[in-house]
PDB file of C-alpha atoms in Angstrom:
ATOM      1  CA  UNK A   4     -17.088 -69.258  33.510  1.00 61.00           C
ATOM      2  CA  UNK A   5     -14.266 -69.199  36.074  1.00 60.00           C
ATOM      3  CA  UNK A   6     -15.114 -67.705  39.491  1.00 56.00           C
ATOM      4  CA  UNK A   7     -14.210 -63.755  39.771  1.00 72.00           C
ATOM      5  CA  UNK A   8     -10.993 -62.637  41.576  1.00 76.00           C
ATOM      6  CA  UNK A   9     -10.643 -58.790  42.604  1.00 79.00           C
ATOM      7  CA  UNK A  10      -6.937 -57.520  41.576  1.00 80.00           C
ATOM      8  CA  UNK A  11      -4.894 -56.431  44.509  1.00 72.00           C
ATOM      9  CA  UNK A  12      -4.860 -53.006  45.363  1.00 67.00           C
ATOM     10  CA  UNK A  13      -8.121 -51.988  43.447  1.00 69.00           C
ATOM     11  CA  UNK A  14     -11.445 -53.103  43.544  1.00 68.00           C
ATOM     12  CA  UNK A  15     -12.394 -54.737  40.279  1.00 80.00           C
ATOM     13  CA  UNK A  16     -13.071 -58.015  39.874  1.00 91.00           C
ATOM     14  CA  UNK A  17     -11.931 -60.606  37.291  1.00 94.00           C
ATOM     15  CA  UNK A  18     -14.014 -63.216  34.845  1.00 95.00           C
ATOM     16  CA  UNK A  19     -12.896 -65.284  32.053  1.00 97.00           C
ATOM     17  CA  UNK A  20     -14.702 -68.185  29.512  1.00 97.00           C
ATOM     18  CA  UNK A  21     -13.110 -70.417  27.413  1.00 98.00           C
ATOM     19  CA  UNK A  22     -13.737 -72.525  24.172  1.00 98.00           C
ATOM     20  CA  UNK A  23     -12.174 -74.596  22.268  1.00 98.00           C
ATOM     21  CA  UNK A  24     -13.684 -76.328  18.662  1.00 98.00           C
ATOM     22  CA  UNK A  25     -11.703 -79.107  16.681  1.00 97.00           C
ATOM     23  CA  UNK A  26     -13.156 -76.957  13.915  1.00 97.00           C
ATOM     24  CA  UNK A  27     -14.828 -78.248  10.023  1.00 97.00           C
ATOM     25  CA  UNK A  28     -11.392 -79.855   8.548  1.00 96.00           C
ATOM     26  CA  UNK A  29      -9.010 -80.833  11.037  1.00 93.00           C
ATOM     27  CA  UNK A  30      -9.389 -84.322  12.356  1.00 91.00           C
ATOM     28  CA  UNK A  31      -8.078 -83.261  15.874  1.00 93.00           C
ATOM     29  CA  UNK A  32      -7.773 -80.756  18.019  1.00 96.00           C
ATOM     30  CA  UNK A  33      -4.414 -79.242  18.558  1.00 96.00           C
ATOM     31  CA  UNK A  34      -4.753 -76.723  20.826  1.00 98.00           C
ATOM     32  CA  UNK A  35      -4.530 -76.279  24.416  1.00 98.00           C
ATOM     33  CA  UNK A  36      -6.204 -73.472  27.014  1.00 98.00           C
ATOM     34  CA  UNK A  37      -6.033 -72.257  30.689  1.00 98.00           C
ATOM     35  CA  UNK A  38      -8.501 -70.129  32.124  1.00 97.00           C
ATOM     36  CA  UNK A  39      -7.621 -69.799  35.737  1.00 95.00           C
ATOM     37  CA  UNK A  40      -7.216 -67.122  38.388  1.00 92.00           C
ATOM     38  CA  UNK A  41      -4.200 -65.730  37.547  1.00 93.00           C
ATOM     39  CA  UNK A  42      -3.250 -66.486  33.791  1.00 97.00           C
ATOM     40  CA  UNK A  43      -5.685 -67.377  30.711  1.00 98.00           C
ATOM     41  CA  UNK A  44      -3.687 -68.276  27.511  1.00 98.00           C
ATOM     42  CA  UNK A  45      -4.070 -70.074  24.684  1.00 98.00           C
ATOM     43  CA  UNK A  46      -1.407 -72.628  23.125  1.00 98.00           C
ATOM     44  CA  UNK A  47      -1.379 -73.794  18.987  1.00 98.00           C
ATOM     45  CA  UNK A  48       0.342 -76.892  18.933  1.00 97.00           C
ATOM     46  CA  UNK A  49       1.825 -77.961  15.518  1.00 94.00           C
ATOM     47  CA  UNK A  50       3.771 -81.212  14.361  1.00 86.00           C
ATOM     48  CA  UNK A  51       1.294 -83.770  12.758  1.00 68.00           C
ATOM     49  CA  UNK A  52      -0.623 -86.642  14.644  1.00 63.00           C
ATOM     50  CA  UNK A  53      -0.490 -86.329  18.280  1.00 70.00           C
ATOM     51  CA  UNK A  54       2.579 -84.004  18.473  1.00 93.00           C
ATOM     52  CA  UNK A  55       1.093 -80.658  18.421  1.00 96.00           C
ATOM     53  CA  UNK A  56      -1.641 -81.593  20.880  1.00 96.00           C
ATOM     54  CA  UNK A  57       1.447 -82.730  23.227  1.00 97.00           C
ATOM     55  CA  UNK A  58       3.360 -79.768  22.702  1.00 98.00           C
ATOM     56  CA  UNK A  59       0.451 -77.048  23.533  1.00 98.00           C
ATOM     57  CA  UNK A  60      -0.545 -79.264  26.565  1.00 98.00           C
ATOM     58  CA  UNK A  61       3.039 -78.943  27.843  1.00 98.00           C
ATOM     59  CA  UNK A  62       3.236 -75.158  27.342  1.00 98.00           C
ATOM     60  CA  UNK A  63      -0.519 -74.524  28.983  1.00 98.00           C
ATOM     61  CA  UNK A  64       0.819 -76.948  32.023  1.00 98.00           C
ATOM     62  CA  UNK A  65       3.831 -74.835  32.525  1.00 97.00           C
ATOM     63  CA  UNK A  66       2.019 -71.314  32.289  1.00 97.00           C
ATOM     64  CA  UNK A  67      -0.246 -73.582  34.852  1.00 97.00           C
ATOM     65  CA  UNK A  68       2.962 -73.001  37.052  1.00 96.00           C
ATOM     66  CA  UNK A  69       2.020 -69.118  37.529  1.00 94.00           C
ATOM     67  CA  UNK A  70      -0.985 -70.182  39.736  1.00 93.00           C
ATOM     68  CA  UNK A  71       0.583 -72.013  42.909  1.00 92.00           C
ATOM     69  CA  UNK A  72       4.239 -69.305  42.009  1.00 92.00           C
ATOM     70  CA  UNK A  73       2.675 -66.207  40.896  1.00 89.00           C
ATOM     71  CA  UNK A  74       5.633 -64.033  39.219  1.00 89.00           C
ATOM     72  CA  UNK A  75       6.439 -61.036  41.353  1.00 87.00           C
ATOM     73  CA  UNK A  76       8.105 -59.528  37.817  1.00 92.00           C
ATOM     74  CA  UNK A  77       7.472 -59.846  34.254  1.00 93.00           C
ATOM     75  CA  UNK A  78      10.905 -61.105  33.655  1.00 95.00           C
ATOM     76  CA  UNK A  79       9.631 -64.407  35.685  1.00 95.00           C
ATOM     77  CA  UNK A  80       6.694 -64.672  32.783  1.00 97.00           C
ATOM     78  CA  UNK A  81       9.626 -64.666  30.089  1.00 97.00           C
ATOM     79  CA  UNK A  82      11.572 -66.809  31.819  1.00 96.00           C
ATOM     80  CA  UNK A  83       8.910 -69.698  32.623  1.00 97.00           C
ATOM     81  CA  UNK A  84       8.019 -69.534  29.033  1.00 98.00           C
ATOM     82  CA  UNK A  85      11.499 -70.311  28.096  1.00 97.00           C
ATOM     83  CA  UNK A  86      10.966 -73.107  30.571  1.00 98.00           C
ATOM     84  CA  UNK A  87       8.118 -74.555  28.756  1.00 98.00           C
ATOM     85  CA  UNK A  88      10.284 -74.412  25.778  1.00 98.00           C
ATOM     86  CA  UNK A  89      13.020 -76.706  27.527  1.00 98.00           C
ATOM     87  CA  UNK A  90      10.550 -79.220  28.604  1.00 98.00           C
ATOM     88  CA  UNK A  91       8.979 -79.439  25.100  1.00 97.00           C
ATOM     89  CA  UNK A  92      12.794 -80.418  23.709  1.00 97.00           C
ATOM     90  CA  UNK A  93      13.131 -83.157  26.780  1.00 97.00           C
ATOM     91  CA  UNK A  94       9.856 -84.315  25.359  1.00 96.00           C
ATOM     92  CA  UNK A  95      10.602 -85.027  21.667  1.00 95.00           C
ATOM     93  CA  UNK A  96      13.875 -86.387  22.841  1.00 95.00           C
ATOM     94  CA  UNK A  97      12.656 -88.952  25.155  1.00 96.00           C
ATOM     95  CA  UNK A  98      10.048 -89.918  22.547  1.00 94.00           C
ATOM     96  CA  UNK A  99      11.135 -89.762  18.941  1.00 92.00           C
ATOM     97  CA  UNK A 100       7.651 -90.303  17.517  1.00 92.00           C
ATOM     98  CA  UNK A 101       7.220 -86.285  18.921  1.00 94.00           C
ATOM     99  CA  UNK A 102      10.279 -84.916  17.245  1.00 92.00           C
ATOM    100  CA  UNK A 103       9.657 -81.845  15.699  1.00 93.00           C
ATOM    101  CA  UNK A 104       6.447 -80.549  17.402  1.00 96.00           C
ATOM    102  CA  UNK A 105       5.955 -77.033  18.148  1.00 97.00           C
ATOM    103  CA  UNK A 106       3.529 -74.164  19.594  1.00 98.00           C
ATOM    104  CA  UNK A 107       2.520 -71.275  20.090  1.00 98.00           C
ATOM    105  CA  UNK A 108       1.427 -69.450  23.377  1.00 98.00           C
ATOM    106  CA  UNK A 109      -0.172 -66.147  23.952  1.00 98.00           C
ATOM    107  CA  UNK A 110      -1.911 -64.739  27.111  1.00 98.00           C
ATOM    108  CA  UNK A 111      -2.407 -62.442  30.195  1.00 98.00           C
ATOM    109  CA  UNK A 112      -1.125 -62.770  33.648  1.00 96.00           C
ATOM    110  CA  UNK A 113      -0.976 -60.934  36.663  1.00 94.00           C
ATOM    111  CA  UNK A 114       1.697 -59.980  37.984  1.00 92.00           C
ATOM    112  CA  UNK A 115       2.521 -57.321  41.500  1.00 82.00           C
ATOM    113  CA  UNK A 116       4.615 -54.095  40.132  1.00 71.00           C
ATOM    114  CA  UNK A 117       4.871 -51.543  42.778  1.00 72.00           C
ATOM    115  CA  UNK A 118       2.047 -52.940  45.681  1.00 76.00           C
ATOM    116  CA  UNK A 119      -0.050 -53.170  43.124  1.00 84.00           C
ATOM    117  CA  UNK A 120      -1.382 -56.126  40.461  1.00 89.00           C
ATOM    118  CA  UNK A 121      -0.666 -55.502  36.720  1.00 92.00           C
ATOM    119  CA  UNK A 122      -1.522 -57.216  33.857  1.00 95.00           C
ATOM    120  CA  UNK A 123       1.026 -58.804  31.930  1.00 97.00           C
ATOM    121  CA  UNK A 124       0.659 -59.809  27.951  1.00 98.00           C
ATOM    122  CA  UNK A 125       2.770 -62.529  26.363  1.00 98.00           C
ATOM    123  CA  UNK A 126       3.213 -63.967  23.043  1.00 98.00           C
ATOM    124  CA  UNK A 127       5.338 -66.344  21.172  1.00 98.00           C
ATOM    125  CA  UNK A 128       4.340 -67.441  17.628  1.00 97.00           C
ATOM    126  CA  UNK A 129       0.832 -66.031  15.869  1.00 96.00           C
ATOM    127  CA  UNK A 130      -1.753 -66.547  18.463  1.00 98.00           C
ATOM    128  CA  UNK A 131      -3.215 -63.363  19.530  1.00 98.00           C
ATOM    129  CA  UNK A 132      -4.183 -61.231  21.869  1.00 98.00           C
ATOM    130  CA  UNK A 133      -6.810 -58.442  21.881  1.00 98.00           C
ATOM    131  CA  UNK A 134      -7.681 -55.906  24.306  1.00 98.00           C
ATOM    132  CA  UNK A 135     -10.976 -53.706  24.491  1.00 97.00           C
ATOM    133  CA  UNK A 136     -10.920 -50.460  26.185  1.00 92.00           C
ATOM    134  CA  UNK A 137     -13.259 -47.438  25.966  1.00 86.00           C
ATOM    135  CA  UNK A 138     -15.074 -48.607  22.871  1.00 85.00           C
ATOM    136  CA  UNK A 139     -12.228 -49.489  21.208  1.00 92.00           C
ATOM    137  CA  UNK A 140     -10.138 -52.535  20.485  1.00 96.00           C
ATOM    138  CA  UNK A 141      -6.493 -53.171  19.437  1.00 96.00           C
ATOM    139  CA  UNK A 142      -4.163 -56.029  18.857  1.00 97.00           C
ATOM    140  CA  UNK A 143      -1.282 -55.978  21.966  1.00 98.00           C
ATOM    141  CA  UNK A 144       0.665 -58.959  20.340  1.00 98.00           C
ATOM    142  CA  UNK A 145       2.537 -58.698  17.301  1.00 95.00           C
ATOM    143  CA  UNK A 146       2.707 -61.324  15.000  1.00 94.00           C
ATOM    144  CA  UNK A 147       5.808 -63.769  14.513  1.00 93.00           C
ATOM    145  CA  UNK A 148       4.808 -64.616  10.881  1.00 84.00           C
ATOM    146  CA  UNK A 149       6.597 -64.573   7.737  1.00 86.00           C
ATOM    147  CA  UNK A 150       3.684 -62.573   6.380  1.00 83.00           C
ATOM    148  CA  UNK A 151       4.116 -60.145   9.176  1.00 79.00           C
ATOM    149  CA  UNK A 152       7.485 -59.406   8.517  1.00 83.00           C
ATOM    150  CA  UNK A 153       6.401 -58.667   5.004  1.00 85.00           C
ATOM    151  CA  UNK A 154       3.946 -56.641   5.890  1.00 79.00           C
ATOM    152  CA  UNK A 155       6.081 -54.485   7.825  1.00 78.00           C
ATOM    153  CA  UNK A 156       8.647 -54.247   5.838  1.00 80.00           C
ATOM    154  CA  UNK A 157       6.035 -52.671   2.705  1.00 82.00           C
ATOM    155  CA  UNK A 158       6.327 -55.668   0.427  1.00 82.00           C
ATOM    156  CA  UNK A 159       2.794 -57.311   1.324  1.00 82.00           C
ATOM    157  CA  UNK A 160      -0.796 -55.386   1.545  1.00 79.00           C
ATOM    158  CA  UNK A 161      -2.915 -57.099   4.413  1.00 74.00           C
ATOM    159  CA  UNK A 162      -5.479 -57.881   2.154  1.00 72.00           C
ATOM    160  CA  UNK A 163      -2.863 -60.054   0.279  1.00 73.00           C
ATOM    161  CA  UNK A 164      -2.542 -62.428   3.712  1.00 74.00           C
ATOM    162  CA  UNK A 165      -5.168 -64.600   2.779  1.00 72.00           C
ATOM    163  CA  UNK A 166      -4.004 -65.665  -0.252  1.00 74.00           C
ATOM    164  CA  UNK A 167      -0.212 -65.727   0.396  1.00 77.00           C
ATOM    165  CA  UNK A 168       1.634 -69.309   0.544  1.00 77.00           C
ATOM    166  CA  UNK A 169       3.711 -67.960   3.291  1.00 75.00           C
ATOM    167  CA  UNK A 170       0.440 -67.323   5.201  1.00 75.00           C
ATOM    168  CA  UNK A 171       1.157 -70.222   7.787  1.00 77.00           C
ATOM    169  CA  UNK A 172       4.710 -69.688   8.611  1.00 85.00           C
ATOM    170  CA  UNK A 173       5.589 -68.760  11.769  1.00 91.00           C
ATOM    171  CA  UNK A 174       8.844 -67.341  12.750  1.00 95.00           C
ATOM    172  CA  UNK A 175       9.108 -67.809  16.321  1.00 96.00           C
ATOM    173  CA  UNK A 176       7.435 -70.932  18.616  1.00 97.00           C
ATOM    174  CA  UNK A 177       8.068 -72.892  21.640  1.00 98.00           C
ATOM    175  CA  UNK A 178      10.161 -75.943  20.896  1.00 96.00           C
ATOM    176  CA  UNK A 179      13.227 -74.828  19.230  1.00 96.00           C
ATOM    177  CA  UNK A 180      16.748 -74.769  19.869  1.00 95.00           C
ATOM    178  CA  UNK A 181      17.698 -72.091  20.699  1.00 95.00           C
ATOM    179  CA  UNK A 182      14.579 -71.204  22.598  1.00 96.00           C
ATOM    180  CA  UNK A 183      12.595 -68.009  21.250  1.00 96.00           C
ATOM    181  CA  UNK A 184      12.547 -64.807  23.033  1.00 95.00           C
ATOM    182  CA  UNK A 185       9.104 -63.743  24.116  1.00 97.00           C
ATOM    183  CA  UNK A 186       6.962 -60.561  23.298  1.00 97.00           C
ATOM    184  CA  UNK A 187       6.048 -59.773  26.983  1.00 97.00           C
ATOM    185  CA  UNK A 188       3.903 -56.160  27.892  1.00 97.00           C
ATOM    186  CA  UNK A 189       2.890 -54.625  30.722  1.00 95.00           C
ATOM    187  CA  UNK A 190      -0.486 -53.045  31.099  1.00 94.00           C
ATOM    188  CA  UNK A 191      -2.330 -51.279  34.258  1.00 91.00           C
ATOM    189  CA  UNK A 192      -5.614 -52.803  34.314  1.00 91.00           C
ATOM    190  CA  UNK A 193      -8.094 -50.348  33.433  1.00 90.00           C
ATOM    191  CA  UNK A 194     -12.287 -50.515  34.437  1.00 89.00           C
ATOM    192  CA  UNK A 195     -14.490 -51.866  32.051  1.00 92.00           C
ATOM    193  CA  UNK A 196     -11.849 -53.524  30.032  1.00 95.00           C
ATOM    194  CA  UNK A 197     -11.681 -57.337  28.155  1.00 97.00           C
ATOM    195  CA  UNK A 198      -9.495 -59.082  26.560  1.00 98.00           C
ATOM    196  CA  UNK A 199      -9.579 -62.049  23.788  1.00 98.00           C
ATOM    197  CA  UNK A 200      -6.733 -64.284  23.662  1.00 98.00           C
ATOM    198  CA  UNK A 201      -7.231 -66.745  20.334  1.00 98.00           C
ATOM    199  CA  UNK A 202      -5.259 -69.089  18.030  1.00 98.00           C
ATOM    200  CA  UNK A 203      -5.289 -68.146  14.681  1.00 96.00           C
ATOM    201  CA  UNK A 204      -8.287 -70.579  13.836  1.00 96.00           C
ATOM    202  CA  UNK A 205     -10.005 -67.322  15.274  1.00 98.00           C
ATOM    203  CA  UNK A 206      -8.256 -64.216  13.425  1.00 95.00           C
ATOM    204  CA  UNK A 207      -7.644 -65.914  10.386  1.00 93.00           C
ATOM    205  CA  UNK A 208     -11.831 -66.693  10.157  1.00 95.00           C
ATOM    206  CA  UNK A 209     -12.716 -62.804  11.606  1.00 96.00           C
ATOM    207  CA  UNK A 210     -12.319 -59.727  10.725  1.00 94.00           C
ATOM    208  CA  UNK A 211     -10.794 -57.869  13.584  1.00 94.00           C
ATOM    209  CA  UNK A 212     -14.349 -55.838  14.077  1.00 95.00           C
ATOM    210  CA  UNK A 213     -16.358 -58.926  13.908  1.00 96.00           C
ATOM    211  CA  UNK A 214     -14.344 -60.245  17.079  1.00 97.00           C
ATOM    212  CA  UNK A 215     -14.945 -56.500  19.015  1.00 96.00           C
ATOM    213  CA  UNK A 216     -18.567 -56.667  18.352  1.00 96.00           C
ATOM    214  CA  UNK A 217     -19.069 -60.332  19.543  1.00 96.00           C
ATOM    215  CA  UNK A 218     -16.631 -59.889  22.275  1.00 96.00           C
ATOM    216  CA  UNK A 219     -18.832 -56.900  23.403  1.00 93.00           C
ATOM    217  CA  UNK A 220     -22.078 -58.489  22.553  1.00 94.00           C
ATOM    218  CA  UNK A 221     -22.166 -60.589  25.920  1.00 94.00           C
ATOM    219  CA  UNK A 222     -21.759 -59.555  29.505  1.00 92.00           C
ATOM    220  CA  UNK A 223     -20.832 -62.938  30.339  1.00 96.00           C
ATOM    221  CA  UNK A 224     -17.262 -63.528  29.397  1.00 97.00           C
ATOM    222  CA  UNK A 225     -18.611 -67.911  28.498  1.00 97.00           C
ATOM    223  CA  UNK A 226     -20.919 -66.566  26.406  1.00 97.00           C
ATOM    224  CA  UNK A 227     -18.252 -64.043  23.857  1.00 98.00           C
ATOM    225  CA  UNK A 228     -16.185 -67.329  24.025  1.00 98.00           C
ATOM    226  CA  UNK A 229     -18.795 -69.290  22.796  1.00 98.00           C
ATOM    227  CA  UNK A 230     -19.826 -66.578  20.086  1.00 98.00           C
ATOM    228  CA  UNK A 231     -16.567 -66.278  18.792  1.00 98.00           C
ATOM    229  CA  UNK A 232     -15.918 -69.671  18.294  1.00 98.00           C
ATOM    230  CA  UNK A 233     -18.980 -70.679  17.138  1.00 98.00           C
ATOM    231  CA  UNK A 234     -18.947 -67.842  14.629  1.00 98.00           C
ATOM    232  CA  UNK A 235     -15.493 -68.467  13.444  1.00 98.00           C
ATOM    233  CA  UNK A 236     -16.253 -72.378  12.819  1.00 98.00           C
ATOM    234  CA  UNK A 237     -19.736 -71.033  10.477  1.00 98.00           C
ATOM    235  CA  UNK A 238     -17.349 -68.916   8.597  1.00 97.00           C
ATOM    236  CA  UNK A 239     -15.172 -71.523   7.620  1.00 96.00           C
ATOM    237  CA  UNK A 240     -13.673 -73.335   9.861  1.00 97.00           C
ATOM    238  CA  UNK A 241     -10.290 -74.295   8.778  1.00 94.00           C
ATOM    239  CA  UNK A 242      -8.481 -74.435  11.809  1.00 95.00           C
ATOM    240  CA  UNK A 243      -8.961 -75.445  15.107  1.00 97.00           C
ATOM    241  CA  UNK A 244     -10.568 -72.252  17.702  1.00 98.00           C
ATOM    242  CA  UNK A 245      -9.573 -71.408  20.681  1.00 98.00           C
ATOM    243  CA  UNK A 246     -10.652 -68.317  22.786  1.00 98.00           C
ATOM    244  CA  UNK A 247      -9.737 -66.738  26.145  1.00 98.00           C
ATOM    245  CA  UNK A 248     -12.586 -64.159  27.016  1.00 98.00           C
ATOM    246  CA  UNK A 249     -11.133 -62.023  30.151  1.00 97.00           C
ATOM    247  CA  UNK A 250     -13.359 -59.433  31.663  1.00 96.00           C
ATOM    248  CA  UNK A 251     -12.723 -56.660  34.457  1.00 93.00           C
ATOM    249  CA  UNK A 252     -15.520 -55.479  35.916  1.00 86.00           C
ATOM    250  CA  UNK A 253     -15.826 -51.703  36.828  1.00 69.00           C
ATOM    251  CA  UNK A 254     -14.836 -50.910  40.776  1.00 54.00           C
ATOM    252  CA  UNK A 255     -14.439 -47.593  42.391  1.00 48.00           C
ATOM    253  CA  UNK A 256     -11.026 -45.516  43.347  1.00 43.00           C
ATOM    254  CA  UNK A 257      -9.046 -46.896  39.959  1.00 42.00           C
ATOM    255  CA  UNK A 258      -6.367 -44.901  38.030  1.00 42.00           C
ATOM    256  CA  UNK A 259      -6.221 -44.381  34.135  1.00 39.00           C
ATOM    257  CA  UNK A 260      -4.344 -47.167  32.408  1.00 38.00           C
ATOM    258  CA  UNK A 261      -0.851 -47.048  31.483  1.00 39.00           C
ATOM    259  CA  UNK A 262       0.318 -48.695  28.525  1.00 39.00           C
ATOM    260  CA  UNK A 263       3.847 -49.630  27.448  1.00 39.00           C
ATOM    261  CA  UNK A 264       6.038 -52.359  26.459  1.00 40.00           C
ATOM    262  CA  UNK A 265       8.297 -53.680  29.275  1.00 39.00           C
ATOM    263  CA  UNK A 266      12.510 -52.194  28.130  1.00 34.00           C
ATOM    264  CA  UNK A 267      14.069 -55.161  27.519  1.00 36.00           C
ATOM    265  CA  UNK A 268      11.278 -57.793  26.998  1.00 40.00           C
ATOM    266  CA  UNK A 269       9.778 -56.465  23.589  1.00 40.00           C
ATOM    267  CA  UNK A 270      11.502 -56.815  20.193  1.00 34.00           C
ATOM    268  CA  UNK A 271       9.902 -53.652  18.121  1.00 32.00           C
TER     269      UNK A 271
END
C-alpha cells in the first residue's frame, strides 16, 4: 500500500494498492502500473513478444512525469498522454523488432482547479475505470471498442460481448499515427469514495457488481487489489490483471462532489 497523501484544500487523505497477475494463459505479462502520490493508472500493452510489455512501460513512465510536474490543468493530462504516444512511435522506429506495439492507459490524477485539488480521470483504449460513491458504483470511462460502438449504436445486446469476434478490438490506443485523443473528466473528490482502475483482464472476468462488492469488501485499498485480481484469475483467467485500488478517506469541512466531463476534452 502506498503511503497516504491529504488533497490540498480539504482534509482527506489518500491510499492506493496495486496488483498485477500474468494470469492462466498468457505466457507474459503485458501490462504496466503506477501507484504513486499523485496518479495511479494502469497501461495494456499489445503487439506480440516483448512489444506490448515495452509499450505499457513507456506510457506508465510518462504518466510517471505527473509526479516531479504535477499538471496545474487537465489539458496538461491530455497533452502528456499524447506525449507518451510520441515516444512510443520513436520507440518502434529506432527498433524495428517493436513495430506495431500498442496500449492502453486509464487512470486518476490530481490536478489544482480553483485553490483546490481535483481529481482527474483519463482513458485511452478499453481499460477502465470505476468509481464508488455512496453505495454505489459506476463506470467514468467509456469504452474505445468496436463492441462499444455497437452497443451504442443498438446493433449489439451486452450480453452478446462475450461471444462477439469483435470483442478485442479496440478503436483508440497509444501508439498510432495520428495520436488518439483522450477521454479526460474532472471530478471533485468526494468523502468516503474509491476508485478501481483495471485492464480488461479484470472486467472482461467480473461482473461489474462482483468488482463493487470486492472493492468494498476491504478497508485496505492492497487488500481489494489483491481480491480482485485474485478473483478474476479463479474465474478464468484469460488475460493478464491489473488493478489500481484508490481510496479517500473521510475528513471534516468537505463539499458535495461535482461531476462533469471537462468541454473540450470528452468525445460523447
Amino acid at each position: 500500500m502506498s503511503a497516504g497523501r491529504v488533497l490540498r484544500g480539504s482534509s482527506m487523505l489518500v491510499r492506493s494498492g496495486s496488483a498485477t497477475d500474468v494470469g492462466r494463459v498468457r505466457d507474459h505479462n503485458e501490462d504496466s502500473v503506477i501507484a504513486g502520490a499523485r496518479v495511479f493508472a494502469v497501461a495494456d500493452g499489445m503487439g506480440g513478444h516483448a512489444a506490448g510489455e515495452v509499450a505499457s512501460r513507456i506510457a506508465v513512465d510518462a504518466l510517471a512525469d505527473l509526479e516531479e510536474h504535477p499538471p496545474s490543468r487537465p489539458e496538461d493530462v491530455a497533452a502528456l498522454l499524447r506525449e507518451a504516444n510520441r515516444r512510443i512511435l520513436e520507440a518502434a522506429t529506432e527498433h524495428p523488432e517493436l513495430r506495431g506495439m500498442g496500449t492502453t492507459a486509464a487512470g486518476v490524477t490530481v490536478v489544482d482547479a480553483g485553490g483546490r485539488e481535483h481529481w482527474v480521470v483519463f482513458n485511452v483504449g478499453d481499460s477502465r475505470v470505476y468509481r464508488l460513491a455512496d453505495n454505489r458504483m459506476h463506470q467514468v470511462t467509456r469504452d474505445h471498442s468496436e463492441v462499444r460502438e455497437l452497443i451504442d449504436a443498438g446493433l449489439l445486446r451486452a450480453s452478446e460481448v462475450a461471444t462477439h469476434p469483435l470483442r478485442n478490438v479496440i478503436t483508440r490506443s497509444l501508439g498510432t499515427d495520428p495520436a488518439p485523443e483522450p477521454d479526460v473528466w474532472v471530478l471533485a473528490p468526494t468523502p468516503g469514495e474509491r476508485f478501481v482502475v483495471c485492464s480488461d483482464g479484470l472486467s472482461n472476468e467480473l461482473e461489474d457488481r462482483d468488482i463493487m462488492l470486492l472493492a468494498r469488501r476491504h478497508t485496505d485499498p492492497q487488500e481489494a487489489a489483491d481480491e480482485l485480481v485474485a478473483a478474476a484469475v479463479r474465474a478464468g483467467g484469460r488475460d493478464n490483471v491489473s488493478v489500481v485500488v484508490v481510496a479517500v478517506d473521510a475528513g471534516d469541512g468537505d463539499d458535495e462532489a461535482d461531476t462533469a466531463p471537462r468541454a473540450g476534452l470528452h468525445r460523447p
